[in-house]
Amino acid sequence: MSVGAVARRLGVSASTLRTWDRRYGIGPSRRSEGSHRRYDPADVARLEVMNRLILQGAPPGEAARAALGGMEVRERDPRAHGAGGNRLALSTVPARTRGLARAVMALNGPVVAETVREAVARDGVVSAWEELIAPVLRSIGERHAATGEAVEIEHFLSGTALAVLAAVTPPSPGAGGRPVLLACAPEDQHSLPLYALGAALAERGISSRMLGARVPERALGDAVEKIGPGAVFLWSQMHRTGDVGVLERIPGRRPALRVIAGGPGWGGPLPEGVRFTESLPDAVEAVAEALGVPG
Ligand code: B12
């Protein structure tokens, strides 16, 4: 591949690639006539490793050494001195969060997807959501609120994270018999926390049915009647979509069907019997309990 093609693939500039070659000796193993850089698949793979380590927070020199030597970067987290001397520094949360934020800002799809996928595989959905995805979402939200910018970043991260979370939520009959129905309140588009919940439940072997964003009240009722779920989880992100009447009017409530609510949009007292959940692990527990799945 040419330097331009590799640059496009990695989402860095061609001059960055040339600098890495000069400074850290990580470049093409061959040159074509006329001395143009030509990268073979092994060269590209090494550069991808280096790029990912940088986006996860490693200094370029260390990332290059790790990519070239196949060795791991030394632990730099001061809390972990002593024991874990050979773990990746990048596993420390702040560095990884910064790295994800940087990759998101650059709209670097492969790195964002890989970072999220890796975090989910290694640490589980709850930790990936609470320590990595949600903090970056919140900072994007703040930036947007302050400047009116970053809408493309918000859409991009939501879309990529949603796809990764959906991919680890295989449709399965599930352990507890009846599934849980996951839905956003009418007109609410903030479905991402539902995908996090679906994925976290799948880790526990609990099956869900995803209705996603902006579910009209009538459609929610129809879905409840069609599949007879053991529980319904309804998310509202915004006050204007937090009409508690929707919770009240779900057909077949109590004792057969448990209704669980989550999200900052629900204001005021919830109807009797509706359980409000504060966090992702809290919601997982509430659903497990409602479906009678042992902890
Ligand atoms: C991603 C995002 C979007 C995406 C959603 C994509 C998707 N598929 O989900 C898109 C681009 C569609 C979107 C659209 C809009 N958005 Co928006 N969005 C966000 C963003 C960045 C993250 C949302 C999210 O996932 N939050 C979940 C976690 C990350 O955040 P949290 O609320 O802090 O979580 C708390 C609790 O809820 C709980 N928690 C966290 N995770 C979980 C999980 C479970 C299961 C449970 C139970 C609890 C829980 O713990 C946290 C601490 O209290 C937020 C910023 C923010 N701070 O949330 C804005 C934000 C929610 N959006 C906002 C707005 C205004 C909009 C739009 C109106 C913008 C517009 N002008 O079009 C539209 C609304 C469209 C609609 N009708 O719904 C405002 C809402 C303001 C308000 N209070 O009403 C926010 C807060 C941004 C801001 N600062 O202005 N948005």
Coordinates of C-alpha atoms and ligand atoms in Angstrom, one line a residue:
M1 CA 0.0 0.0 0.0
S2 CA 1.1 3.6 -0.6
V3 CA 1.7 6.0 2.3
G4 CA -1.5 7.8 1.3
A5 CA -3.6 4.6 1.4
V6 CA -2.2 3.6 4.8
A7 CA -2.8 7.1 6.1
R8 CA -6.4 7.0 5.1
R9 CA -6.9 3.6 6.6
L10 CA -5.5 4.7 9.9
G11 CA -7.1 8.1 10.0
V12 CA -3.7 9.9 10.4
S13 CA -1.9 12.2 7.9
A14 CA 0.8 11.0 5.5
S15 CA 3.3 13.2 7.1
T16 CA 2.6 11.6 10.5
L17 CA 3.4 8.2 9.0
R18 CA 6.7 9.6 7.6
T19 CA 7.6 11.0 11.0
W20 CA 6.9 7.7 12.7
D21 CA 9.2 6.0 10.2
R22 CA 12.0 8.5 10.7
R23 CA 11.7 8.9 14.4
Y24 CA 10.7 5.5 15.6
G25 CA 11.8 3.3 12.7
I26 CA 8.3 2.0 12.2
G27 CA 7.7 2.1 8.5
P28 CA 7.6 0.0 5.4
S29 CA 10.0 -2.9 5.2
R30 CA 10.5 -2.3 1.5
R31 CA 10.6 0.7 -0.9
S32 CA 9.6 0.6 -4.5
E33 CA 11.8 1.9 -7.3
G34 CA 12.0 5.7 -7.0
S35 CA 12.3 5.1 -3.3
H36 CA 8.5 5.5 -2.6
R37 CA 7.3 3.9 0.6
R38 CA 5.4 0.7 0.1
Y39 CA 3.7 -0.9 3.1
D40 CA 3.0 -4.7 3.1
P41 CA 0.3 -6.2 5.3
A42 CA 2.6 -6.8 8.2
D43 CA 3.8 -3.2 8.1
V44 CA 0.2 -2.0 8.1
A45 CA -0.7 -4.4 11.0
R46 CA 2.2 -3.0 13.1
L47 CA 1.1 0.6 12.4
E48 CA -2.5 -0.3 13.3
V49 CA -1.2 -1.6 16.7
M50 CA 0.8 1.6 17.2
N51 CA -2.1 3.8 16.2
R52 CA -4.5 2.1 18.6
L53 CA -2.0 2.3 21.5
I54 CA -1.6 6.0 20.9
L55 CA -5.4 6.5 20.7
Q56 CA -5.6 4.6 24.0
G57 CA -3.2 7.1 25.6
A58 CA 0.3 5.7 25.1
P59 CA 3.2 8.0 24.2
P60 CA 4.1 7.4 20.6
G61 CA 7.6 6.2 21.4
E62 CA 6.3 3.5 23.7
A63 CA 3.5 2.6 21.3
A64 CA 6.1 2.2 18.5
R65 CA 8.4 0.0 20.6
A66 CA 5.4 -2.2 21.6
A67 CA 4.2 -2.5 18.0
L68 CA 7.7 -3.3 16.7
G69 CA 8.7 -5.7 19.4
G70 CA 5.3 -7.2 20.2
M71 CA 6.0 -6.4 23.8
E72 CA 3.6 -4.8 26.2
V73 CA 3.9 -1.2 27.4
R74 CA 4.9 -0.8 31.1
E75 CA 2.2 -0.1 33.6
R76 CA 2.2 3.6 34.4
D77 CA -0.7 3.7 36.8
P78 CA 0.9 4.8 40.1
R79 CA -1.7 2.9 42.1
A80 CA -0.5 -0.3 40.5
H81 CA 3.2 -0.1 41.4
G82 CA 4.8 -3.3 42.3
A83 CA 2.7 -6.2 41.3
G84 CA 1.4 -5.6 37.8
G85 CA 4.6 -4.2 36.2
N86 CA 4.0 -5.7 32.8
R87 CA 0.3 -4.8 32.1
L88 CA -0.7 -2.2 29.5
A89 CA -0.6 1.3 30.8
L90 CA -3.6 1.8 28.5
S91 CA -5.8 -0.3 30.7
T92 CA -6.0 2.5 33.2
V93 CA -9.4 4.1 32.8
P94 CA -8.5 7.8 32.3
A95 CA -6.0 7.1 29.5
R96 CA -8.4 4.8 27.7
T97 CA -11.2 7.3 28.1
R98 CA -9.0 10.1 26.7
G99 CA -8.0 7.8 23.9
L100 CA -11.6 7.0 23.0
A101 CA -12.5 10.7 23.1
R102 CA -9.7 11.5 20.8
A103 CA -10.7 8.7 18.3
V104 CA -14.3 9.9 18.5
M105 CA -13.3 13.5 17.7
A106 CA -11.3 12.2 14.7
L107 CA -14.4 10.1 13.6
N108 CA -12.0 7.2 13.5
G109 CA -14.6 4.3 13.1
P110 CA -12.3 1.3 13.4
V111 CA -10.5 2.5 16.5
V112 CA -13.7 3.6 18.2
A113 CA -15.4 0.3 17.5
E114 CA -12.4 -1.7 18.5
T115 CA -11.8 0.3 21.7
V116 CA -15.4 -0.3 22.8
R117 CA -15.4 -3.9 21.7
E118 CA -12.2 -4.6 23.6
A119 CA -13.5 -2.9 26.8
V120 CA -16.7 -4.9 26.7
A121 CA -14.8 -8.2 26.1
R122 CA -12.3 -7.5 28.8
D123 CA -14.2 -5.7 31.5
G124 CA -17.8 -6.5 30.8
V125 CA -20.7 -4.3 29.6
V126 CA -21.3 -2.5 32.9
S127 CA -17.7 -1.3 33.3
A128 CA -17.3 -0.5 29.6
W129 CA -20.5 1.6 29.8
E130 CA -19.9 3.4 33.1
E131 CA -16.2 4.0 32.8
L132 CA -15.7 4.5 29.1
I133 CA -18.8 5.1 27.0
A134 CA -20.9 7.2 29.3
P135 CA -18.2 9.6 30.4
V136 CA -17.3 10.3 26.8
L137 CA -21.0 10.8 25.9
R138 CA -21.4 13.2 28.8
S139 CA -18.4 15.3 27.8
I140 CA -19.8 15.4 24.2
G141 CA -23.1 16.5 25.6
E142 CA -21.4 19.3 27.6
R143 CA -19.5 20.4 24.6
H144 CA -22.6 20.5 22.5
A145 CA -24.5 22.4 25.2
A146 CA -21.7 25.0 25.5
T147 CA -20.8 25.5 21.8
G148 CA -23.7 24.1 19.7
E149 CA -21.0 22.0 18.0
A150 CA -20.1 18.3 18.0
V151 CA -23.5 17.0 16.8
E152 CA -21.7 14.8 14.2
I153 CA -19.5 13.4 17.0
E154 CA -22.5 12.6 19.1
H155 CA -24.2 10.8 16.3
F156 CA -21.0 9.0 15.4
L157 CA -20.2 7.7 18.9
S158 CA -23.9 6.7 19.6
G159 CA -24.1 4.8 16.3
T160 CA -20.8 3.0 16.7
A161 CA -21.4 2.1 20.4
L162 CA -24.9 1.0 19.7
A163 CA -23.7 -1.4 16.9
V164 CA -21.1 -2.9 19.2
L165 CA -23.5 -3.3 22.1
A166 CA -26.2 -4.8 19.8
A167 CA -23.6 -7.3 18.4
V168 CA -23.0 -8.7 21.9
T169 CA -26.7 -9.1 22.5
P170 CA -27.6 -12.2 20.5
P171 CA -31.4 -12.9 20.3
S172 CA -31.7 -15.9 22.5
P173 CA -34.5 -17.6 24.3
G174 CA -32.7 -16.7 27.6
A175 CA -32.6 -18.2 31.0
G176 CA -35.7 -16.8 32.7
G177 CA -38.3 -18.0 30.2
R178 CA -40.2 -14.7 29.6
P179 CA -38.0 -11.9 28.2
V180 CA -37.9 -8.2 29.2
L181 CA -39.1 -5.6 26.7
L182 CA -36.8 -2.6 26.4
A183 CA -38.2 0.6 25.0
C184 CA -37.8 4.4 24.9
A185 CA -40.7 6.6 26.0
P186 CA -42.7 8.1 23.2
E187 CA -40.7 10.7 21.2
D188 CA -37.5 9.9 23.1
Q189 CA -34.6 9.1 20.8
H190 CA -32.0 8.3 23.5
S191 CA -32.0 4.5 23.0
L192 CA -28.3 3.9 23.8
P193 CA -28.8 3.1 27.5
L194 CA -31.3 0.5 26.4
Y195 CA -28.7 -1.2 24.3
A196 CA -26.3 -1.1 27.2
L197 CA -28.9 -2.7 29.3
G198 CA -29.7 -5.4 26.7
A199 CA -26.0 -6.3 26.4
A200 CA -25.5 -6.4 30.2
L201 CA -28.6 -8.6 30.5
A202 CA -27.3 -10.9 27.8
E203 CA -24.1 -11.3 29.8
R204 CA -26.3 -12.6 32.6
G205 CA -28.1 -14.9 30.1
I206 CA -31.2 -12.8 30.3
S207 CA -33.1 -12.4 27.1
S208 CA -34.6 -9.1 26.0
R209 CA -36.6 -7.7 23.1
M210 CA -35.5 -4.3 21.9
L211 CA -38.1 -1.8 20.6
G212 CA -35.5 1.0 20.7
A213 CA -36.1 4.7 20.2
R214 CA -39.4 6.7 20.2
V215 CA -41.9 3.9 20.9
P216 CA -45.5 5.2 20.6
E217 CA -47.7 4.2 23.6
R218 CA -50.0 2.2 21.4
A219 CA -47.0 0.2 19.9
L220 CA -45.7 -0.5 23.4
G221 CA -49.1 -1.9 24.4
D222 CA -49.3 -4.0 21.3
A223 CA -45.8 -5.5 21.9
V224 CA -46.7 -6.3 25.5
E225 CA -49.8 -8.1 24.4
K226 CA -48.0 -9.9 21.6
I227 CA -45.1 -11.4 23.5
G228 CA -46.2 -11.3 27.1
P229 CA -42.9 -10.2 28.6
G230 CA -42.1 -10.7 32.3
A231 CA -41.0 -7.1 32.6
V232 CA -41.0 -3.8 30.7
F233 CA -38.1 -1.4 31.0
L234 CA -38.9 2.1 29.8
W235 CA -36.2 4.8 29.4
S236 CA -36.9 8.6 29.3
Q237 CA -33.9 10.9 28.9
M238 CA -35.8 14.2 28.9
H239 CA -38.5 15.7 31.0
R240 CA -40.7 16.3 28.1
T241 CA -40.8 12.6 27.3
G242 CA -41.2 11.5 30.9
D243 CA -45.0 11.2 31.0
V244 CA -45.6 8.8 33.9
G245 CA -49.1 8.1 32.5
V246 CA -47.4 5.9 29.9
L247 CA -46.0 3.7 32.7
E248 CA -49.5 3.6 34.3
R249 CA -51.3 2.5 31.2
I250 CA -49.1 -0.4 30.2
P251 CA -51.5 -3.3 29.9
G252 CA -51.3 -6.2 32.3
R253 CA -49.3 -4.5 35.0
R254 CA -48.7 -6.3 38.3
P255 CA -48.3 -8.9 39.4
A256 CA -47.8 -10.6 36.1
L257 CA -45.9 -7.8 34.4
R258 CA -43.3 -5.7 36.2
V259 CA -42.7 -2.2 35.0
I260 CA -39.3 -0.7 35.5
A261 CA -38.3 2.9 34.6
G262 CA -34.9 4.5 34.1
G263 CA -33.4 7.8 32.9
P264 CA -33.3 11.4 34.1
G265 CA -36.5 12.3 32.2
W266 CA -38.9 10.8 34.8
G267 CA -40.0 13.5 37.1
G268 CA -42.5 13.4 39.9
P269 CA -43.9 10.4 41.7
L270 CA -44.1 7.2 39.6
P271 CA -47.2 5.1 39.6
E272 CA -47.5 2.5 42.3
G273 CA -45.5 -0.7 41.7
V274 CA -43.2 0.9 39.1
R275 CA -39.6 0.6 40.2
F276 CA -37.2 3.3 39.3
T277 CA -33.6 2.4 38.6
E278 CA -30.6 4.7 39.1
S279 CA -27.8 3.0 37.2
L280 CA -27.1 0.2 34.7
P281 CA -26.2 -2.4 37.4
D282 CA -29.3 -1.4 39.3
A283 CA -31.4 -1.9 36.2
V284 CA -29.9 -5.3 35.6
E285 CA -30.7 -6.4 39.1
A286 CA -34.3 -5.0 38.9
V287 CA -34.9 -7.0 35.6
A288 CA -33.3 -10.1 37.0
E289 CA -35.4 -9.9 40.1
A290 CA -38.6 -9.2 38.1
L291 CA -38.0 -12.2 35.9
G292 CA -37.1 -14.4 38.9
V293 CA -33.5 -15.0 37.6
P294 CA -31.2 -15.9 40.5
G295 CA -28.3 -13.5 41.2
Ligands
B12_1 C1 -26.2 10.5 22.6 C2 -27.2 11.7 22.8 C3 -28.1 11.9 21.8 C4 -28.3 10.9 20.6 C5 -29.0 9.7 21.1 C6 -28.6 8.5 20.3 C7 -29.1 7.2 20.9 N1 -29.4 6.2 20.0 O1 -29.2 7.0 22.1 C8 -29.2 11.8 19.6 C9 -28.2 12.5 18.6 C10 -30.2 11.1 18.8 C11 -29.7 12.9 20.6 C12 -30.8 13.7 20.2 C13 -31.3 14.7 21.0 N2 -30.7 15.2 22.2 CO1 -29.3 14.2 23.1 N3 -27.9 13.6 24.1 C14 -27.1 12.5 23.9 C15 -26.1 12.4 25.0 C16 -24.7 12.9 24.5 C17 -25.9 11.1 25.7 C18 -27.2 10.4 26.0 C19 -27.0 9.2 26.9 O2 -26.9 8.1 26.4 N4 -27.0 9.3 28.2 C20 -26.9 8.3 29.2 C21 -25.7 8.6 30.2 C22 -24.4 8.6 29.4 O3 -25.8 9.8 30.7 P1 -26.6 10.4 32.0 O4 -27.9 10.9 31.6 O5 -25.6 11.3 32.6 O6 -26.8 9.1 33.0 C23 -27.2 9.3 34.3 C24 -28.3 8.4 34.7 O7 -29.2 8.3 33.7 C25 -27.7 7.1 35.1 N5 -27.5 6.1 34.0 C26 -26.5 6.1 33.1 N6 -26.6 5.0 32.3 C27 -27.7 4.3 32.7 C28 -28.2 3.1 32.2 C29 -29.4 2.6 32.8 C30 -30.0 1.4 32.3 C31 -29.9 3.3 34.0 C32 -31.1 2.7 34.6 C33 -29.4 4.5 34.4 C34 -28.2 5.0 33.8 O8 -26.5 7.4 35.5 C35 -26.1 8.8 35.2 C36 -25.9 9.6 36.4 O9 -27.1 10.1 36.9 C37 -26.7 13.4 26.1 C38 -25.7 14.0 27.1 C39 -25.9 13.4 28.5 N7 -25.3 14.0 29.4 O10 -26.6 12.4 28.7 C40 -27.5 14.4 25.2 C41 -28.8 15.0 25.8 C42 -29.5 14.0 26.6 N8 -29.5 15.4 24.6 C43 -30.2 16.5 24.7 C44 -31.0 17.1 23.7 C45 -31.5 18.5 24.0 C46 -31.2 16.4 22.5 C47 -32.1 16.9 21.3 C48 -33.4 17.6 21.7 C49 -31.2 17.7 20.5 C50 -31.9 18.4 19.3 N9 -31.9 19.7 19.3 O11 -32.4 17.7 18.4 C51 -32.4 15.6 20.6 C52 -33.7 14.9 21.2 C53 -34.3 14.0 20.3 C54 -35.4 13.2 21.0 N10 -36.6 13.5 20.6 O12 -35.2 12.4 21.8 C55 -29.9 17.1 26.1 C56 -31.2 16.9 27.0 C57 -31.5 18.2 27.8 C58 -32.7 17.9 28.7 N11 -32.4 17.7 30.0 O13 -33.8 17.8 28.2 C59 -28.6 16.4 26.6 C60 -28.5 16.3 28.1 C61 -27.4 17.2 26.0 C62 -27.3 18.6 26.6 N12 -26.4 18.8 27.5 O14 -28.0 19.5 26.1 N13 -29.0 12.9 21.7

